[in-house]
Tab-separated table of C-alpha atoms in Angstrom:
chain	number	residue	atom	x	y	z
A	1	UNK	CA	-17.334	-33.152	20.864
A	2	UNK	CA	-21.155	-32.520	20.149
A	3	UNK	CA	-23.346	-30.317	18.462
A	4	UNK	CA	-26.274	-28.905	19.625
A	5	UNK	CA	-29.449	-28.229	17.459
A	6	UNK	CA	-32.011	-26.144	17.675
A	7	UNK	CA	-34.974	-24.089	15.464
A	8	UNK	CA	-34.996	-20.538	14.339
A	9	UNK	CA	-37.907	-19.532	12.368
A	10	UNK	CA	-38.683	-22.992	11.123
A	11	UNK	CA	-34.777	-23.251	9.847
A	12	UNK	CA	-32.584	-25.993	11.648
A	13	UNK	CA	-29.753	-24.495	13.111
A	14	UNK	CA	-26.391	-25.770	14.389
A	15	UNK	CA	-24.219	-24.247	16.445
A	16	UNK	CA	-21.479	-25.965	18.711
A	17	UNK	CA	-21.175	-24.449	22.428
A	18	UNK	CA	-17.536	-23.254	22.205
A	19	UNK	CA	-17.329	-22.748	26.145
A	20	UNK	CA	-17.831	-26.242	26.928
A	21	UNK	CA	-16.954	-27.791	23.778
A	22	UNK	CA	-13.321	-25.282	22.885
A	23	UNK	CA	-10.430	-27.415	21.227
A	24	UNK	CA	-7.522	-28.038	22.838
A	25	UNK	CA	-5.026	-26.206	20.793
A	26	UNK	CA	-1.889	-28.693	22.775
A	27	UNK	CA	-3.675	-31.860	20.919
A	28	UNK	CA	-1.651	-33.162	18.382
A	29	UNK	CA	-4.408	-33.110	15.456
A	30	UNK	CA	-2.345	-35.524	13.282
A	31	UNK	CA	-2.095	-38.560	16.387
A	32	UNK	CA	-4.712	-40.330	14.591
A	33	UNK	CA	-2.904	-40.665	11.089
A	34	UNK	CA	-0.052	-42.679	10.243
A	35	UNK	CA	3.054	-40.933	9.541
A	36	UNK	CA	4.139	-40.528	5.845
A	37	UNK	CA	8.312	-40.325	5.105
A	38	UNK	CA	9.345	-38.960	1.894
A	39	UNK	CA	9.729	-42.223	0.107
A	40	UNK	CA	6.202	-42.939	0.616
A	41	UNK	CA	5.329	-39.853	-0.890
A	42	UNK	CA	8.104	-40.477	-3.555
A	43	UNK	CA	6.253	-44.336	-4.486
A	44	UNK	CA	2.734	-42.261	-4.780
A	45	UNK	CA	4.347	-39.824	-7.205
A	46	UNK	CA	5.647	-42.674	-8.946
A	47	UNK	CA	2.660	-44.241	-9.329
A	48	UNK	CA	0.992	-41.116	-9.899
A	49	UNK	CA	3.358	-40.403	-13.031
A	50	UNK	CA	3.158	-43.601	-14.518
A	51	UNK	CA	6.583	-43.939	-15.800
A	52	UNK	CA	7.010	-40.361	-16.710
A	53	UNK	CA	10.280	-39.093	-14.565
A	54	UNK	CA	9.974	-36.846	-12.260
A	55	UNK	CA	12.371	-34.677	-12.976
A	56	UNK	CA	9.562	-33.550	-16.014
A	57	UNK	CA	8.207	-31.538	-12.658
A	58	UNK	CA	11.122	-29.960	-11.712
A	59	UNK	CA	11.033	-26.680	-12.039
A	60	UNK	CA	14.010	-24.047	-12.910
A	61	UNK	CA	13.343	-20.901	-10.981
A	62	UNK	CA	16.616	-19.252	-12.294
A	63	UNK	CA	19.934	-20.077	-14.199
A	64	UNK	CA	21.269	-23.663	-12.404
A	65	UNK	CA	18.634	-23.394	-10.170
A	66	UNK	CA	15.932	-26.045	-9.975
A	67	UNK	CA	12.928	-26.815	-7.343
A	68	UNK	CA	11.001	-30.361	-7.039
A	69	UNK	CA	7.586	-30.466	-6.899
A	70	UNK	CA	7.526	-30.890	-3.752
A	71	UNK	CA	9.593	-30.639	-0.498
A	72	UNK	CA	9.492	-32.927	2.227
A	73	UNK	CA	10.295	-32.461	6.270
A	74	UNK	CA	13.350	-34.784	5.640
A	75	UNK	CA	14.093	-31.862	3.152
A	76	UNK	CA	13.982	-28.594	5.405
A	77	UNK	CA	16.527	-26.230	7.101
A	78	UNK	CA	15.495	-24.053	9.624
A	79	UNK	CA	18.491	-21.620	9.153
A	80	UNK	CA	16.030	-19.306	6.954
A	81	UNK	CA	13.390	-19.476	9.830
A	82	UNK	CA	15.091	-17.893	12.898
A	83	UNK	CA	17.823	-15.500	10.817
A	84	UNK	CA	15.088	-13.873	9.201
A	85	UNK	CA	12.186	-13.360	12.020
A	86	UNK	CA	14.892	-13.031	14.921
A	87	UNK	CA	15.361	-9.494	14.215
A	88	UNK	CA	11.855	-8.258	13.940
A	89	UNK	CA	8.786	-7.775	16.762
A	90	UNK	CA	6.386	-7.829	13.839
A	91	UNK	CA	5.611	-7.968	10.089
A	92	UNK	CA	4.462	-4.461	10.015
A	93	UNK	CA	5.123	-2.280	6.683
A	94	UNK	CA	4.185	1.095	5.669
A	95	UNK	CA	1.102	1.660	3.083
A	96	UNK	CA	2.570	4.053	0.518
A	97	UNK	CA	0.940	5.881	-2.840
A	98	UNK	CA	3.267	7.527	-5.293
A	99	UNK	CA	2.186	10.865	-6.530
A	100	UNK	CA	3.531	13.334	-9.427
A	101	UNK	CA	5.028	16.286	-8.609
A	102	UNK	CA	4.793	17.020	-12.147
A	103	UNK	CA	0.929	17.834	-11.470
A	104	UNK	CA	1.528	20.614	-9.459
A	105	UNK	CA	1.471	21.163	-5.132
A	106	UNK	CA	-2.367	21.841	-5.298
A	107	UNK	CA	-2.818	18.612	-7.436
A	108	UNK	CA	-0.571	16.787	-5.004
A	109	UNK	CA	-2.282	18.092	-2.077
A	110	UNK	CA	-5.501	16.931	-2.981
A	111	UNK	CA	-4.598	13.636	-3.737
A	112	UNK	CA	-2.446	13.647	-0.918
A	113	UNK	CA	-4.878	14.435	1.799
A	114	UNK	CA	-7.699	12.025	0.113
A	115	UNK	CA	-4.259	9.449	0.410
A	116	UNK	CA	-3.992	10.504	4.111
A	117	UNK	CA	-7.521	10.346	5.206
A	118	UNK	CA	-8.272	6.737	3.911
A	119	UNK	CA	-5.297	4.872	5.665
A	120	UNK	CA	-1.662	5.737	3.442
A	121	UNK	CA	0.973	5.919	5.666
A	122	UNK	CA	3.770	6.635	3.532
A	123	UNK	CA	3.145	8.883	0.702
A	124	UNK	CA	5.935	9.034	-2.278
A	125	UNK	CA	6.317	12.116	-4.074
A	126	UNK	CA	8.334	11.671	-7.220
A	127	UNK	CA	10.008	14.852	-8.628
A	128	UNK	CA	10.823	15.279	-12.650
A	129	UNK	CA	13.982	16.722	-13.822
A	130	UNK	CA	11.289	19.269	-15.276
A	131	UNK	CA	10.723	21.090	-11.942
A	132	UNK	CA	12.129	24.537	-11.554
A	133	UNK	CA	10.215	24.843	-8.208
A	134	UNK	CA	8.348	23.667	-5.365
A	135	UNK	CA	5.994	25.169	-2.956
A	136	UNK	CA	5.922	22.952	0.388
A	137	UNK	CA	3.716	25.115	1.959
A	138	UNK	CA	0.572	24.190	-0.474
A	139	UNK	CA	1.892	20.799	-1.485
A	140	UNK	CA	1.368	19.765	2.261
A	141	UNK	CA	-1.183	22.421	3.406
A	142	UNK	CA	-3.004	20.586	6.333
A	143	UNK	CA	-0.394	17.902	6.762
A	144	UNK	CA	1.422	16.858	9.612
A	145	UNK	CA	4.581	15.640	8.727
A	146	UNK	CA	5.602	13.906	12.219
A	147	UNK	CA	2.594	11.968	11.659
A	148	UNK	CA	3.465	10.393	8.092
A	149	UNK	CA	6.556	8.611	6.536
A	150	UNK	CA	7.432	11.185	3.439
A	151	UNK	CA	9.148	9.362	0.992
A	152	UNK	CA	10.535	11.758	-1.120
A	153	UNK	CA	12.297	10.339	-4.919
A	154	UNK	CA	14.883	13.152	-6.653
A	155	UNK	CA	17.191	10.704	-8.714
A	156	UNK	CA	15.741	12.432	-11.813
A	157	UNK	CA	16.525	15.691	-10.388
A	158	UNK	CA	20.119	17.581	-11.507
A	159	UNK	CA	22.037	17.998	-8.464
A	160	UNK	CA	20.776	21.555	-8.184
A	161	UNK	CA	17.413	21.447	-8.663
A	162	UNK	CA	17.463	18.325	-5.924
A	163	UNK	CA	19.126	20.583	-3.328
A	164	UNK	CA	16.312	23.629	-3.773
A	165	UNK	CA	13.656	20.874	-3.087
A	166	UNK	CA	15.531	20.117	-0.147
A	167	UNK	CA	16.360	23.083	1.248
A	168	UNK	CA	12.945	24.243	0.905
A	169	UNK	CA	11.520	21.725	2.686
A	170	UNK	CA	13.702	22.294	5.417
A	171	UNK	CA	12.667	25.693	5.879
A	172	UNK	CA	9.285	24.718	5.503
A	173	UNK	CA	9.760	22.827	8.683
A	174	UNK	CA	11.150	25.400	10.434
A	175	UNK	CA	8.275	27.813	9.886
A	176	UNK	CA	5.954	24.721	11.540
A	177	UNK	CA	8.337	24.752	14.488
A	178	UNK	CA	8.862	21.154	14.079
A	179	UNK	CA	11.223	19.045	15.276
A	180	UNK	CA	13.155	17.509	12.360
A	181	UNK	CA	15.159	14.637	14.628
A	182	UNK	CA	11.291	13.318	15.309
A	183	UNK	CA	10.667	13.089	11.197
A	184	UNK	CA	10.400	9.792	9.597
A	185	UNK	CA	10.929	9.404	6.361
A	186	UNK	CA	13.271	8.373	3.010
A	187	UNK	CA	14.864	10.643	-0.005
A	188	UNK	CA	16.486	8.946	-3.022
A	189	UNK	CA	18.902	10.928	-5.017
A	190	UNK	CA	21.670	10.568	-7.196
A	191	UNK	CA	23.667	13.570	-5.264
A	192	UNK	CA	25.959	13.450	-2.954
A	193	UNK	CA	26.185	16.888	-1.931
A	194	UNK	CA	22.020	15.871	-1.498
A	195	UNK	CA	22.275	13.020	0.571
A	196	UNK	CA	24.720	15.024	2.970
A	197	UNK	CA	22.809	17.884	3.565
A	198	UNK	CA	19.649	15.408	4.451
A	199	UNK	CA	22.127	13.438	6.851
A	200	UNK	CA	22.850	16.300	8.548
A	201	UNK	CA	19.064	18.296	8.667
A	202	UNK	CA	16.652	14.764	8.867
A	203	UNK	CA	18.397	12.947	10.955
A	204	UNK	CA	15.812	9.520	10.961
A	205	UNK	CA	15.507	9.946	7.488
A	206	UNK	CA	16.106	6.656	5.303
A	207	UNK	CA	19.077	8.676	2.397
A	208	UNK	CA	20.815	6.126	0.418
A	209	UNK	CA	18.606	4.174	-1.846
A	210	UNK	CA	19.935	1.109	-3.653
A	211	UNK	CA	17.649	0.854	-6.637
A	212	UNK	CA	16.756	-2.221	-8.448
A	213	UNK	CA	16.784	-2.471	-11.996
A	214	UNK	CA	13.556	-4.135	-13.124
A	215	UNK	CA	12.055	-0.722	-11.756
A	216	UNK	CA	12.050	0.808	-15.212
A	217	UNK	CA	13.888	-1.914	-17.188
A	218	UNK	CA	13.566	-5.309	-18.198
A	219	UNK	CA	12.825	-8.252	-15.069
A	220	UNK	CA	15.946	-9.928	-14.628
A	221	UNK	CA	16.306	-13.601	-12.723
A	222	UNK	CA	16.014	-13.307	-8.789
A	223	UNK	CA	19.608	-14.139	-8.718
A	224	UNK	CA	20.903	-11.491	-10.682
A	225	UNK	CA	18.601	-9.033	-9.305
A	226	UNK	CA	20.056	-9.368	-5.750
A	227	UNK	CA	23.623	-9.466	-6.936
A	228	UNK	CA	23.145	-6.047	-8.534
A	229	UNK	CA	21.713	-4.250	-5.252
A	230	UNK	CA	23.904	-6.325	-2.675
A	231	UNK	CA	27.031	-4.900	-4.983
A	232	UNK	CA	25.681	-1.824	-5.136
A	233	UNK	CA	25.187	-1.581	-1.624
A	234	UNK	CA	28.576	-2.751	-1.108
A	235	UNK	CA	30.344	0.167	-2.982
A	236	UNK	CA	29.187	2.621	-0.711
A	237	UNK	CA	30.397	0.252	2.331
A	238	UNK	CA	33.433	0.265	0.679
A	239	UNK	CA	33.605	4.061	-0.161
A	240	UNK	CA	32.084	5.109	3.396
A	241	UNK	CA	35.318	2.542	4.785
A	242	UNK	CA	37.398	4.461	2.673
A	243	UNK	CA	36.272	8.156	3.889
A	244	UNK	CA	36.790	7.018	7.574
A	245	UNK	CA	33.361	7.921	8.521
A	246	UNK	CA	30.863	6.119	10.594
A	247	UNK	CA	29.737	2.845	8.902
A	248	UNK	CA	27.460	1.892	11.647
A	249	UNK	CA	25.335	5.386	11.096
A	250	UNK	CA	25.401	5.603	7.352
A	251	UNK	CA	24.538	1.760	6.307
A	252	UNK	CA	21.419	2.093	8.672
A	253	UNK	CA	20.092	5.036	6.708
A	254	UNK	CA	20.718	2.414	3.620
A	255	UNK	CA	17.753	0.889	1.874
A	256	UNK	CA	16.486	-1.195	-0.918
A	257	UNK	CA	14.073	-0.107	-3.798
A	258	UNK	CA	13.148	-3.810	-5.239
A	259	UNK	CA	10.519	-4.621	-7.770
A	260	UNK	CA	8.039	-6.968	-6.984
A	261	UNK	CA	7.217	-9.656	-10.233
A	262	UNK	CA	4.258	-11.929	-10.827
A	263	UNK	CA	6.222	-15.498	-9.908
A	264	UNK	CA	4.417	-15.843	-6.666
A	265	UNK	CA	6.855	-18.097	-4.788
A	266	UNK	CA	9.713	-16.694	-6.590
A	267	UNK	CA	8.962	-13.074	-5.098
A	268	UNK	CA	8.577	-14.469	-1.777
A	269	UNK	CA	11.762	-16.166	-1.511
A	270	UNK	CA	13.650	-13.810	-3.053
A	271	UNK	CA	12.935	-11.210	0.240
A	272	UNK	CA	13.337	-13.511	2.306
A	273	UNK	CA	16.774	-14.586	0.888
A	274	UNK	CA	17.599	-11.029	0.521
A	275	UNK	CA	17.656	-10.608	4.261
A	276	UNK	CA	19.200	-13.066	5.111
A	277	UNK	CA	21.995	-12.113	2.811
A	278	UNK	CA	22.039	-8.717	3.592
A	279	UNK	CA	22.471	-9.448	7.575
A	280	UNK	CA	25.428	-11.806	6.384
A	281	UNK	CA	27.025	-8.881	4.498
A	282	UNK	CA	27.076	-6.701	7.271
A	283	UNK	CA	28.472	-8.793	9.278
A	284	UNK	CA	31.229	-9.382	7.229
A	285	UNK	CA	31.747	-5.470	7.244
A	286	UNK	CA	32.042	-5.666	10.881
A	287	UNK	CA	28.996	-4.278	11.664
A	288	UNK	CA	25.486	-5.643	13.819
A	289	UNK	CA	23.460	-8.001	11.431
A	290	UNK	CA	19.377	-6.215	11.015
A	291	UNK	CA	16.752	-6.797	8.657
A	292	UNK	CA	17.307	-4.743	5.781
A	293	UNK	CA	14.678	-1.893	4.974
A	294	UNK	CA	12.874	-2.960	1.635
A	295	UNK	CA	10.790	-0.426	-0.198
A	296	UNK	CA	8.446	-2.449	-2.707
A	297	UNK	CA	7.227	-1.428	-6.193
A	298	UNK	CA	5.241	-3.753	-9.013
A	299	UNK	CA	8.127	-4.221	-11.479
A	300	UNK	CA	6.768	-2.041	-14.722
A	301	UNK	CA	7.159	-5.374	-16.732
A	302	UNK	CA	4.542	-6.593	-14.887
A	303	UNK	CA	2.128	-3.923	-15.659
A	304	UNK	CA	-0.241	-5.148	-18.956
A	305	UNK	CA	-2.336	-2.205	-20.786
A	306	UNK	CA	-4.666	-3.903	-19.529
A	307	UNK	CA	-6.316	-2.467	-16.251
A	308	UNK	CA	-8.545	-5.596	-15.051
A	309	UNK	CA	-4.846	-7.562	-15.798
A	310	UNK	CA	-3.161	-5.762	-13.631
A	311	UNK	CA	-5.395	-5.452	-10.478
A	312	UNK	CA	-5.777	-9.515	-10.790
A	313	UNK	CA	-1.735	-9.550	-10.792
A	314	UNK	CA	-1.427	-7.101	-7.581
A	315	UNK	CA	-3.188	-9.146	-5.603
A	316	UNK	CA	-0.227	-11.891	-5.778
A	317	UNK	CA	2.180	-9.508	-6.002
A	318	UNK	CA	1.365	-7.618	-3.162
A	319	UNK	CA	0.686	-10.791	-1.116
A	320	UNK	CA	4.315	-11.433	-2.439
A	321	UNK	CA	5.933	-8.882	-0.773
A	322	UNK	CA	3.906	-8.906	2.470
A	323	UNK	CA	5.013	-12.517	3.494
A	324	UNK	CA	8.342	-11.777	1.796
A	325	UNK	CA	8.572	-9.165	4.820
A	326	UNK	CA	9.207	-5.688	3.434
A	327	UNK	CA	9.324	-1.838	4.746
A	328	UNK	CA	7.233	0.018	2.897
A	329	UNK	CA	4.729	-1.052	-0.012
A	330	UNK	CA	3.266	0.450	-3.067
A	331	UNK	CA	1.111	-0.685	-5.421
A	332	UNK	CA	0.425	1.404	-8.368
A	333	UNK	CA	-2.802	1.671	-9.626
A	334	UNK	CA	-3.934	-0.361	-12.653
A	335	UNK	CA	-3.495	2.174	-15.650
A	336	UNK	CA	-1.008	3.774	-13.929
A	337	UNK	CA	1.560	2.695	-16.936
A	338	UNK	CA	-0.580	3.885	-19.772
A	339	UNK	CA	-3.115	6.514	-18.512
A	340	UNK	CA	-3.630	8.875	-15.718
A	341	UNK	CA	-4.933	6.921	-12.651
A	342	UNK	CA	-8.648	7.536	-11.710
A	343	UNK	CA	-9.846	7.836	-8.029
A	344	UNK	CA	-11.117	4.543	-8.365
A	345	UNK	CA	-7.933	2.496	-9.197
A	346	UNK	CA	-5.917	4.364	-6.548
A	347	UNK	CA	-8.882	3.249	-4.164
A	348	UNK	CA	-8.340	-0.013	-5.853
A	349	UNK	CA	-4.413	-0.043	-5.316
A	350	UNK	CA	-5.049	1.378	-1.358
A	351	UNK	CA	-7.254	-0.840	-0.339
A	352	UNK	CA	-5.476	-3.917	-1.107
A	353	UNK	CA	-3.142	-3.351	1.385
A	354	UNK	CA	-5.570	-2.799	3.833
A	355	UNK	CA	-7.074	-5.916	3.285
A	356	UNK	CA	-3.449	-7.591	3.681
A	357	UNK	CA	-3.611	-5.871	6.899
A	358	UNK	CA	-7.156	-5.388	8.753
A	359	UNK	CA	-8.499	-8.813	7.399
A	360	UNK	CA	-5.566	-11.062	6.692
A	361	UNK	CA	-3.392	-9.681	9.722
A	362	UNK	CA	-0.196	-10.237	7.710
A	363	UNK	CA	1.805	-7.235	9.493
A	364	UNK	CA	1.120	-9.121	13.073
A	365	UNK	CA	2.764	-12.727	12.231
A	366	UNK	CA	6.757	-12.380	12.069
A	367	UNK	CA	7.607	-13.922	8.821
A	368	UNK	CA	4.634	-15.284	7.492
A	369	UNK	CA	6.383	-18.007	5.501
A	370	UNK	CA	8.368	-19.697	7.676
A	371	UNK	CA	8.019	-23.218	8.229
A	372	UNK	CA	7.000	-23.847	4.590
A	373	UNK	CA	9.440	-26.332	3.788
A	374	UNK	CA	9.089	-25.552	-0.269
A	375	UNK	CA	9.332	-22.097	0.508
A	376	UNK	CA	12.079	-22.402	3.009
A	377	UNK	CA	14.532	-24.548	0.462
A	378	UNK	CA	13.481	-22.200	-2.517
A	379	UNK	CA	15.174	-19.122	-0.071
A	380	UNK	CA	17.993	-21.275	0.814
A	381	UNK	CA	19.047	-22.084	-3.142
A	382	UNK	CA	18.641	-18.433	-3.837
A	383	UNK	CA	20.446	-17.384	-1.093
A	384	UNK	CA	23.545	-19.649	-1.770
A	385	UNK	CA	23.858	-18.891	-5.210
A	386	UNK	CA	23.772	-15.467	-4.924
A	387	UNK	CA	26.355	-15.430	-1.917
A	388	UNK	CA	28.357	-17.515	-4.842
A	389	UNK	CA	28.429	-15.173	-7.216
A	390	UNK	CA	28.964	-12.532	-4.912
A	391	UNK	CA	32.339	-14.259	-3.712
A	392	UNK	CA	33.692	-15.294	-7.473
A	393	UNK	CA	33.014	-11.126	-8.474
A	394	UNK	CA	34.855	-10.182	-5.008
């Protein structure tokens, strides 16, 4: 392989003639170096360390949970590999942006459309148990609600007040002559009576959320984290078993509200293990393994009252979740926790996904981290010990 050379305006210029001169992407790049076991790398460490142990490296990750500084191929399983990207095409998620309904429809609708028009996908709505009504008509004036994902969040709602949001919707979408089986979409809500009447009027809607903790509390290990939502999630197996209806419909309208922390491996593996965990669950209820629909938030301990903080930390933590492999996304802008967000720090908080997306082409490589042998062990550990616990509570 040569370069060719040539002048520009007095200014030497290289430039290699990629037609004639393309690599061979079959050639084994690494032919010309000796290979290096793990003891070899071990002796280097050694030396490296200079009678320190190594176990000073090691680092815990969770309760009884440890990681080396490093993991060899000698070292790596490929379970995590093909369970997890076996069941998807693609690494595609949704770009959400929560909004207030607290602020009023018009307020909404203006953020909303702004939202729309510069590349959200899947905009959240989050009602207060405040709201005494709701007028879909102006909140969504000029929307097109077969072309979005509306994620809709009533858990603060009373039961009542949850089912006029509802209903009204409903009708709103009758008066559009739209057809509601074609609707995508997810509402969380602590009602019952809620979460039937969406089953039976929004058919592809996503109804039964399974909400993380470290949302609005305290960030818990990784371990106990996905205990608490894979027990959750297993109560209403169990109750739906119990009410004879049908499992296979009602777990696939099941999903996962997880928050997102600033341990950048951590949060990676901990998706990752949570599929493969979930797929194991469901098929010990009988039912066909699938890759379980995560909706990500930034934990609110992450969140500093510091704005410059923050944006620095969603960078990770959305990178996080992307390679993790989740559903939906949102990243809250960076005084969101102390102040009312400004135009530019939802701009800010949007465009980071899109540069996950439209520059770094995360959505188009099916499970981003595979292969990693540090990352792959780290999913395995957290994936055994939580299937561990699981069994000893069961």
């Amino acid at each position: 392989m040569r370069f060719l050379k040539r002048k520009k305006n007095g200014i030497l210029i290289f430039g290699l003639p990629l037609t004639k001169y393309a690599i061979d992407m079959s050639t084994n790049l690494f032919s010309d170096f000796d290979p290096a076991s793990k003891n070899d790398w071990l002796e280097r460490v050694a030396k490296e360390l200079k009678g320190r142990p190594m176990e000073e490296l090691h680092w815990a990750i969770d309760q009884g949970i440890e990681m080396p500084p490093f993991v060899h191929r000698e070292d790596a399983s490929t379970a995590g590999q093909s369970a997890i990207g076996a069941r998807r095409r693609n690494n595609d998620w949704h770009i959400g942006e929560q909004f207030e309904a607290v602020e009023g429809e018009k307020a909404v609708n203006t953020l909303l459309i702004t939202a729309l028009q510069k590349g959200v996908e899947a905009p959240l709505i989050r009602f207060a148990s405040a709201l005494s009504d709701w007028d879909w008509s102006v909140a969504l004036h000029g929307v097109m609600p077969q072309m979005i994902f509306l994620n809709l969040d009533l858990r603060d709602m009373p039961k009542e007040a949850a089912s006029n949001v509802l209903e009204g919707f409903v009708q709103w979408l009758a008066t559009l002559q739209v057809d509601k089986a074609s609707l995508k979409g997810a509402i969380a809500t602590s009602s019952t009576e809620v979460s039937t009447l969406a089953f039976q009027q929004l058919p592809a809607f996503d109804l039964y959320a399974v909400v993380e903790s470290s949302l609005s509390e305290e960030a818990q290990g990784p371990v106990a984290a996905m205990v608490e939502l894979l027990e959750a999630a297993m109560s209403l197996l169990d109750e739906w078993t119990v009410q004879g209806v049908d499992l296979a419909a009602h777990s696939s309208k099941l999903y996962f509200k997880i928050g997102i922390g600033t341990s950048y491996f951590v949060e990676i593996a901990k998706i990752r293990a949570f599929h493969l965990l979930w797929a194991n669950v469901l098929s010990a209820y009988g039912l066909t393994p699938t890759h379980a629909t995560v909706e990500a938030h930034l934990s609110d301990a992450s969140q500093t009252e510091e704005k410059h903080d923050n944006m620095i930390r969603a960078t990770t933590q959305a990178l996080s979740a992307a390679i993790g492999g989740i559903s939906r996304l949102y990243i809250a802008p960076a005084n969101a926790s102390f102040e009312t967000p400004t135009a530019f720090t939802r701009r800010v908080a949007r465009n980071l996904q899109h540069v996950l997306k439209m520059e770094s082409f995360l959505d188009r490589v099916v499970d981003p981290a595979a292969g990693s042998y540090y990352i792959e062990q780290m999913t395995q550990k957290l994936a055994r010990a939580v299937w561990e616990r699981l069994g000893e509570s069961r």
